[in-house]
Coordinates of C-alpha atoms and ligand atoms in Angstrom, one line a residue:
M631 CA 1.0 -31.1 11.8
K632 CA 1.9 -28.0 13.6
T633 CA 5.0 -26.1 13.0
H634 CA 6.5 -24.3 16.0
F635 CA 9.1 -21.4 15.8
T636 CA 10.9 -21.5 19.0
H637 CA 13.2 -19.2 21.1
I638 CA 12.1 -16.1 19.1
K639 CA 14.2 -13.3 20.5
N640 CA 11.3 -10.8 20.1
L641 CA 7.8 -11.7 18.7
L642 CA 6.2 -8.3 17.5
Q643 CA 2.8 -7.1 16.9
I644 CA 0.9 -9.6 19.0
R645 CA -2.8 -8.6 19.0
Q646 CA -6.3 -9.8 20.0
P647 CA -8.7 -10.2 17.1
Y648 CA -10.6 -7.1 18.1
D649 CA -7.5 -5.0 18.3
N650 CA -7.4 -3.7 14.7
L651 CA -6.2 -0.1 14.6
A652 CA -3.7 2.0 16.4
S653 CA -4.3 5.7 16.6
G654 CA -2.5 8.7 18.1
Q655 CA -0.5 7.8 21.2
S656 CA -1.4 4.1 21.0
M657 CA 0.7 4.0 17.7
S658 CA 3.8 4.1 19.8
H659 CA 2.7 0.9 21.6
L660 CA 3.9 -2.4 19.8
P661 CA 2.6 -5.3 21.8
Q662 CA 5.5 -8.0 22.0
L663 CA 6.9 -10.9 23.8
D664 CA 10.6 -11.8 24.4
N665 CA 11.9 -15.3 24.2
A666 CA 8.7 -16.5 22.6
Y667 CA 7.3 -19.2 20.3
L668 CA 4.9 -19.0 17.5
S669 CA 2.8 -22.0 16.3
I670 CA 1.2 -22.4 12.8
E671 CA -0.8 -25.1 11.2
N672 CA -1.6 -25.2 7.5
E673 CA -2.2 -21.5 6.5
H674 CA -2.9 -20.1 9.9
I675 CA -1.4 -18.8 13.2
V676 CA -2.8 -21.2 15.9
D677 CA -0.8 -20.1 19.1
Y678 CA 2.0 -18.1 20.5
G679 CA 3.4 -17.4 23.9
R680 CA 6.4 -17.5 26.1
M681 CA 9.0 -20.1 25.8
S682 CA 8.5 -21.0 29.5
D683 CA 5.0 -22.2 28.5
F684 CA 6.0 -24.1 25.3
S685 CA 5.0 -27.7 24.8
A686 CA 4.9 -29.7 21.5
K687 CA 3.8 -33.1 20.5
S688 CA 6.5 -35.4 19.0
S689 CA 4.9 -35.3 15.6
D690 CA 5.2 -31.5 15.3
K691 CA 8.1 -29.7 13.7
N692 CA 10.2 -27.3 15.6
I693 CA 12.2 -24.6 14.0
D694 CA 14.7 -22.7 16.3
V695 CA 15.0 -19.1 15.4
S696 CA 17.2 -17.9 18.3
G697 CA 18.5 -14.4 18.0
R698 CA 15.9 -13.5 15.4
I699 CA 12.9 -11.2 15.5
V700 CA 9.6 -12.3 14.1
L701 CA 6.9 -9.9 12.9
P702 CA 3.8 -9.9 10.6
T703 CA 4.6 -9.2 6.9
W704 CA 4.2 -5.6 5.7
I705 CA 0.9 -4.6 4.1
D706 CA 1.3 -2.3 1.1
S707 CA -2.2 -0.5 0.7
H708 CA -1.2 1.7 -2.2
T709 CA 0.7 0.7 -5.4
H710 CA 0.7 1.1 -9.1
L711 CA 2.4 -2.3 -9.6
V712 CA 1.1 -2.9 -13.2
Y713 CA 3.0 -0.8 -15.6
A714 CA 4.7 -1.1 -18.9
G715 CA 8.4 -0.3 -19.1
T716 CA 10.1 2.4 -16.9
R717 CA 10.7 6.1 -17.0
E718 CA 14.5 6.6 -16.7
S719 CA 14.6 9.5 -19.1
E720 CA 12.2 11.5 -17.0
F721 CA 14.4 10.7 -14.0
K722 CA 17.4 12.3 -15.9
D723 CA 15.2 15.3 -16.8
R724 CA 14.4 15.9 -13.1
I725 CA 18.0 15.6 -12.1
Q726 CA 18.6 18.3 -14.7
G727 CA 15.9 20.6 -13.1
L728 CA 12.6 19.9 -14.5
S729 CA 9.8 19.2 -11.9
Y730 CA 7.3 16.4 -11.8
Q731 CA 4.7 18.9 -13.1
D732 CA 6.9 20.3 -15.9
I733 CA 7.4 16.8 -17.2
A734 CA 3.6 16.1 -17.1
E735 CA 3.0 19.3 -19.0
K736 CA 5.4 18.2 -21.7
G737 CA 3.2 15.0 -22.2
G738 CA 5.4 12.8 -20.1
G739 CA 4.6 11.5 -16.7
I740 CA 1.4 9.3 -16.4
L741 CA 0.6 9.9 -20.3
N742 CA 3.9 8.5 -21.1
S743 CA 3.2 5.3 -19.1
A744 CA -0.3 5.1 -20.7
E745 CA 1.0 5.3 -24.1
K746 CA 3.4 2.4 -23.3
L747 CA 0.8 0.3 -21.6
Q748 CA -1.8 0.7 -24.4
H749 CA 0.9 -1.0 -26.7
T750 CA 1.7 -3.8 -24.3
S751 CA 0.0 -7.1 -24.4
E752 CA -2.0 -8.5 -21.5
E753 CA 0.5 -11.4 -21.1
D754 CA 3.5 -9.1 -21.3
L755 CA 2.0 -6.8 -18.7
F756 CA 1.2 -9.8 -16.4
Q757 CA 4.7 -11.2 -16.7
Q758 CA 6.3 -7.8 -15.8
A759 CA 4.0 -7.2 -12.8
F760 CA 4.3 -10.8 -11.6
A761 CA 8.1 -10.6 -11.5
R762 CA 7.8 -7.3 -9.5
L763 CA 5.2 -9.0 -7.1
Q764 CA 7.5 -11.9 -6.5
N765 CA 10.3 -9.6 -5.6
L766 CA 8.2 -7.6 -3.2
I767 CA 7.1 -10.8 -1.4
K768 CA 10.8 -11.7 -0.9
L769 CA 11.3 -8.3 0.8
G770 CA 8.4 -8.9 3.1
T771 CA 5.1 -7.7 1.5
G772 CA 2.4 -10.1 2.6
A773 CA -0.7 -8.2 1.1
I774 CA -1.0 -5.6 -1.5
E775 CA -3.3 -3.2 -3.3
I776 CA -2.8 -2.6 -7.0
K777 CA -4.4 0.3 -9.0
S778 CA -5.3 0.6 -12.8
G779 CA -4.8 4.1 -14.2
Y780 CA -2.1 3.7 -16.8
G781 CA -4.7 2.6 -19.4
L782 CA -6.8 5.9 -19.7
T783 CA -8.9 4.4 -22.4
H784 CA -11.9 2.2 -21.7
E785 CA -10.1 -0.8 -23.4
A786 CA -6.6 -0.3 -21.7
E787 CA -8.2 0.2 -18.3
I788 CA -10.3 -3.0 -18.5
K789 CA -7.1 -4.7 -19.8
M790 CA -5.1 -3.5 -16.7
L791 CA -7.8 -4.6 -14.4
K792 CA -7.9 -8.0 -15.9
V793 CA -4.1 -8.2 -15.5
I794 CA -4.6 -7.4 -11.8
Q795 CA -7.3 -10.1 -11.5
K796 CA -5.0 -12.6 -13.1
L797 CA -2.3 -11.6 -10.6
K798 CA -4.8 -12.1 -7.9
R799 CA -5.4 -15.7 -9.1
H800 CA -1.7 -16.5 -9.3
S801 CA -0.4 -14.6 -6.2
P802 CA 0.2 -16.3 -2.9
I803 CA -0.6 -13.0 -1.1
P804 CA -4.0 -11.2 -1.0
I805 CA -4.5 -8.4 -3.6
K806 CA -7.0 -5.7 -3.5
V807 CA -7.9 -3.9 -6.9
T808 CA -8.6 -0.2 -7.3
Y809 CA -10.0 1.4 -10.5
L810 CA -8.3 4.6 -11.3
S811 CA -9.2 5.9 -14.7
A812 CA -9.2 9.3 -13.3
H813 CA -5.5 9.4 -13.1
A814 CA -4.7 11.9 -15.9
L815 CA -6.5 13.5 -18.7
P816 CA -5.8 11.7 -22.0
I817 CA -4.7 14.0 -24.9
E818 CA -7.8 13.5 -26.9
F819 CA -9.8 14.9 -24.0
K820 CA -7.4 17.8 -23.6
N821 CA -10.2 20.4 -23.9
N822 CA -13.0 18.4 -22.7
K823 CA -12.4 17.0 -19.2
T824 CA -16.2 16.7 -18.4
A825 CA -16.5 14.3 -21.5
Y826 CA -13.7 12.1 -20.0
V827 CA -15.4 12.0 -16.6
D828 CA -18.7 11.3 -18.5
S829 CA -17.0 8.3 -20.1
I830 CA -15.7 7.0 -16.8
I831 CA -19.2 7.4 -15.1
N832 CA -21.3 6.1 -17.9
K833 CA -19.1 3.5 -19.6
T834 CA -16.1 2.1 -17.8
L835 CA -17.3 2.3 -14.2
P836 CA -20.5 0.4 -14.9
E837 CA -18.5 -2.3 -16.7
V838 CA -16.0 -2.5 -13.9
A839 CA -18.9 -3.0 -11.3
K840 CA -20.8 -5.5 -13.5
H841 CA -17.8 -7.7 -13.9
N842 CA -16.5 -7.3 -10.3
L843 CA -13.2 -6.0 -11.7
A844 CA -12.3 -3.8 -8.8
D845 CA -12.8 -3.5 -5.0
Y846 CA -12.3 0.4 -4.8
V847 CA -12.3 3.4 -6.9
D848 CA -9.7 6.1 -7.0
V849 CA -9.2 9.7 -8.3
F850 CA -6.1 11.8 -8.7
C851 CA -7.7 14.9 -7.1
E852 CA -5.1 17.5 -7.8
K853 CA -4.6 20.8 -9.8
G854 CA -4.2 20.0 -13.5
Y855 CA -5.7 16.6 -13.0
F856 CA -9.2 16.2 -11.5
D857 CA -11.0 18.8 -9.4
L858 CA -13.6 18.6 -6.6
V859 CA -16.5 18.5 -9.1
D860 CA -14.9 15.6 -11.1
T861 CA -13.9 13.9 -7.9
E862 CA -17.5 14.1 -6.5
R863 CA -19.0 12.9 -9.6
I864 CA -16.9 9.8 -9.7
L865 CA -17.2 9.1 -6.0
K866 CA -20.9 9.4 -6.1
T867 CA -21.3 7.0 -9.0
A868 CA -18.9 4.6 -7.5
K869 CA -20.8 4.6 -4.3
S870 CA -24.1 3.7 -6.1
Y871 CA -22.3 0.6 -7.3
G872 CA -21.1 -0.1 -3.8
L873 CA -17.4 0.8 -4.5
K874 CA -15.6 2.5 -1.7
A875 CA -13.1 5.2 -2.4
K876 CA -9.3 5.4 -1.8
I877 CA -8.2 8.5 -3.3
H878 CA -5.0 10.4 -4.2
V879 CA -5.3 13.8 -2.6
N880 CA -3.1 16.7 -1.4
Q881 CA 0.0 15.6 -3.2
F882 CA 0.9 19.1 -4.3
N883 CA -2.1 21.3 -3.4
A884 CA -4.7 21.3 -0.5
F885 CA -8.1 22.5 -1.8
G886 CA -10.8 20.5 0.0
G887 CA -10.2 17.1 -1.4
V888 CA -9.9 15.4 2.0
Q889 CA -13.3 16.8 3.1
K890 CA -14.8 15.6 -0.2
A891 CA -13.4 12.1 0.4
V892 CA -14.7 12.1 4.0
D893 CA -18.1 13.1 2.8
Y894 CA -18.3 10.1 0.6
E895 CA -16.9 7.8 3.5
A896 CA -13.7 7.1 1.6
L897 CA -11.8 4.2 3.2
S898 CA -8.5 6.2 2.8
V899 CA -7.0 9.5 1.6
D900 CA -3.5 8.9 0.2
H901 CA -0.5 11.3 -0.1
L902 CA -1.2 14.3 2.1
E903 CA 2.1 16.0 1.6
E904 CA 0.2 19.2 1.9
L905 CA -2.3 19.2 5.0
T906 CA -4.4 21.9 6.4
K907 CA -6.0 22.3 9.9
D908 CA -9.5 21.8 8.2
D909 CA -8.1 18.5 6.6
I910 CA -7.1 17.3 10.2
K911 CA -10.6 18.2 11.5
A912 CA -12.4 16.5 8.6
L913 CA -10.3 13.3 9.4
Q914 CA -11.0 13.5 13.1
A915 CA -14.7 13.5 12.3
S916 CA -14.5 10.4 10.1
K917 CA -13.3 6.8 9.8
T918 CA -11.3 7.7 6.6
L919 CA -7.6 6.6 7.2
P920 CA -4.8 9.0 6.2
V921 CA -2.0 7.2 4.2
A922 CA 1.5 8.6 3.9
L923 CA 3.8 7.6 0.9
P924 CA 7.3 8.7 1.8
G925 CA 8.9 6.9 -1.0
C926 CA 7.2 9.4 -3.3
S927 CA 8.4 12.4 -1.2
F928 CA 12.0 11.0 -1.3
F929 CA 12.1 10.4 -4.9
L930 CA 10.4 13.7 -6.1
G931 CA 12.0 15.8 -3.4
I932 CA 8.5 17.1 -2.3
P933 CA 7.5 17.6 1.5
Y934 CA 6.9 14.5 3.7
T935 CA 3.4 14.0 5.0
P936 CA 3.3 15.6 8.4
A937 CA 3.1 12.4 10.4
R938 CA 3.7 14.0 13.8
Q939 CA 0.8 16.3 13.2
I940 CA -1.4 13.4 12.1
I941 CA -0.5 11.2 15.1
D942 CA -0.4 14.1 17.6
H943 CA -4.2 14.8 16.7
N944 CA -5.0 11.4 17.7
L945 CA -5.4 10.0 14.3
P946 CA -4.2 6.6 12.9
L947 CA -1.6 6.7 10.2
V948 CA -0.9 4.2 7.4
L949 CA 2.3 3.9 5.4
A950 CA 2.5 2.5 1.9
S951 CA 4.9 2.4 -0.9
D952 CA 3.1 4.1 -3.9
F953 CA 5.2 1.9 -6.2
N954 CA 5.1 3.3 -9.7
P955 CA 7.4 4.2 -12.6
G956 CA 7.1 8.0 -12.2
S957 CA 7.1 9.1 -8.5
A958 CA 8.2 6.0 -6.5
P959 CA 10.0 3.4 -8.4
S960 CA 10.5 1.0 -5.5
G961 CA 8.0 -1.0 -3.5
N962 CA 10.4 -1.9 -0.8
M963 CA 8.4 -1.5 2.5
N964 CA 11.6 -1.9 4.5
F965 CA 12.8 1.4 3.1
V966 CA 9.3 3.0 3.4
V967 CA 9.4 2.2 7.2
A968 CA 13.0 3.6 7.4
L969 CA 12.1 6.8 5.6
A970 CA 9.1 7.3 8.0
C971 CA 11.5 7.1 10.9
I972 CA 14.3 9.1 9.4
K973 CA 12.4 11.8 7.6
M974 CA 8.9 11.9 9.2
N975 CA 10.1 11.6 12.9
M976 CA 8.0 8.5 13.4
L977 CA 9.1 6.1 16.2
P978 CA 10.0 2.6 14.9
E979 CA 6.9 1.3 16.8
E980 CA 4.6 3.8 15.0
A981 CA 6.1 3.1 11.6
I982 CA 5.7 -0.8 12.1
N983 CA 2.0 -0.2 13.4
A984 CA 1.4 2.0 10.2
A985 CA 2.8 -0.5 7.9
T986 CA 1.2 -3.6 9.4
L987 CA -1.9 -3.3 11.6
N988 CA -3.1 0.0 10.2
A989 CA -2.3 -0.8 6.7
A990 CA -4.4 -3.9 6.9
A991 CA -7.4 -1.7 7.9
A992 CA -6.7 0.4 4.8
L993 CA -7.4 -2.7 2.8
E994 CA -10.3 -4.0 4.9
M995 CA -8.1 -7.1 5.6
S996 CA -7.9 -6.8 9.3
S997 CA -9.5 -10.2 9.9
S998 CA -6.9 -12.0 8.0
V999 CA -3.5 -10.1 8.0
G1000 CA -1.6 -7.2 9.8
S1001 CA -0.7 -8.8 13.2
I1002 CA 0.3 -11.9 15.0
T1003 CA -3.2 -13.1 16.0
V1004 CA -4.5 -16.5 16.5
G1005 CA -6.7 -17.3 13.4
K1006 CA -5.0 -14.9 11.1
K1007 CA -2.9 -16.1 8.1
A1008 CA 0.6 -17.3 8.8
N1009 CA 2.1 -14.4 6.9
F1010 CA 5.2 -13.3 8.8
M1011 CA 8.8 -12.6 8.5
I1012 CA 11.8 -13.7 10.5
S1013 CA 14.8 -11.3 10.7
K1014 CA 18.4 -12.1 10.5
P1015 CA 20.2 -12.1 13.8
I1016 CA 19.9 -8.4 14.8
N1017 CA 20.0 -6.6 18.2
S1018 CA 16.5 -5.2 18.1
Y1019 CA 13.7 -4.3 15.6
T1020 CA 14.8 -0.7 15.7
F1021 CA 17.8 -1.9 13.7
I1022 CA 15.5 -2.6 10.7
P1023 CA 14.8 1.2 10.0
Y1024 CA 18.1 2.3 11.5
A1025 CA 20.5 0.3 9.3
F1026 CA 18.4 1.4 6.3
G1027 CA 19.1 0.2 2.7
E1028 CA 20.1 -3.3 3.6
N1029 CA 17.8 -6.4 3.8
H1030 CA 17.5 -7.6 7.3
I1031 CA 14.9 -10.1 6.5
E1032 CA 16.1 -13.7 6.4
Q1033 CA 12.9 -15.5 5.7
V1034 CA 9.3 -14.6 4.6
W1035 CA 6.5 -17.1 5.4
I1036 CA 3.2 -16.7 3.5
N1037 CA 0.2 -18.9 4.1
G1038 CA 2.3 -21.1 6.4
K1039 CA 5.0 -21.7 3.7
T1040 CA 8.4 -20.3 3.3
I1041 CA 9.1 -18.3 0.2
Ligands
NIG1834 O1 0.8 8.4 -6.6 N1 0.1 11.1 -8.2 C1 -0.4 10.2 -9.0 N2 0.0 9.0 -9.2 C2 1.2 8.5 -8.9 C3 2.2 8.8 -9.8 C4 2.1 8.3 -11.1 C5 3.1 8.5 -12.2 O2 3.8 9.5 -12.2 O3 3.2 7.6 -13.0 C6 1.5 8.8 -7.5 O4 2.5 9.5 -7.2
FE1835 FE1 -0.2 6.7 -6.2

């Protein structure tokens, strides 16, 4: 039996199957139909078109969504969704004048989360993360990436990856997994970073690869964390195991990490709050996707990724939440899209492309999600009655999504 959504005020992001990435000027184009219908069967989109061309069998189900906008679910290509407890005390420290780096130097930050996670059971971690995931789905997230990186010991990193694998089995939305032991230097390796990177390369990474625990590898390539030599060693080993890279780079300092990622054909480079002309050139000569995380800029009060510069240089741009307890304690993609418009001068069309079509490419999921395309998963959302899709980022801070459909079922 087919289900038809009829009288859709505005059906957004309709694409042909080959149309998988919007770059530069084409990011401001959001293909759409007014007064449209959308048809789904089982888990998939099977048809869409203008109401004037609509016909249905008597056995089909029709749902009238007059006055509402229909668009594909958000794709969140960068999160740290699995973590133990929260970090409100650091939030207060920052309000009182400490910076993110000051807090990390005092042993807080990522090390604080690692300490908590090491003492949390697999089941407890799963329950905490599963509740967060369900909340995000209600807000319209229809596919997600989740990183390890709060374990920082071999055992705790493997534990985190197993939790993410369990989430994958229980989640209605597709999940990609990224291995991120190189997130911070554990205290016991304080004076021996090389030995920590050795342990990643020689012990944990081989086990991750052997048991297929991750799809990608990540490194926090940043001053005070992991430098270009460390990054290269990890990316090189990961590549030998067939793991592509998605790396944290240029959050606070730009020192060649983008070029390094490009050299290793990274799938994406994420953060880019700092960006040089050479970084832009490196990206232009590659297929590596730039990913902006405006929730982190908002929360830490650091610069926003220069979206205009990226788009005006004819590159594609991706938006993601960076959901984590330290630098972005919200995974609400509606807010991420609003921030992109309000703070990064992105047009609503550009922001929606960056958080759907391009985001799917950043997770190699373009064949199944990211647009309204015949054959893709029926993962889409229906707005409340609103004037136009621009209202979604414009009237920020409120939920304008009335229904979320995942795999052809309402959530
Ligand atoms: O993407 N920058 C590195 N990792 C996270 C923050 C992690 C944390 O503070 O717990 C980020 O911002
Ligand atoms: Fe991150």
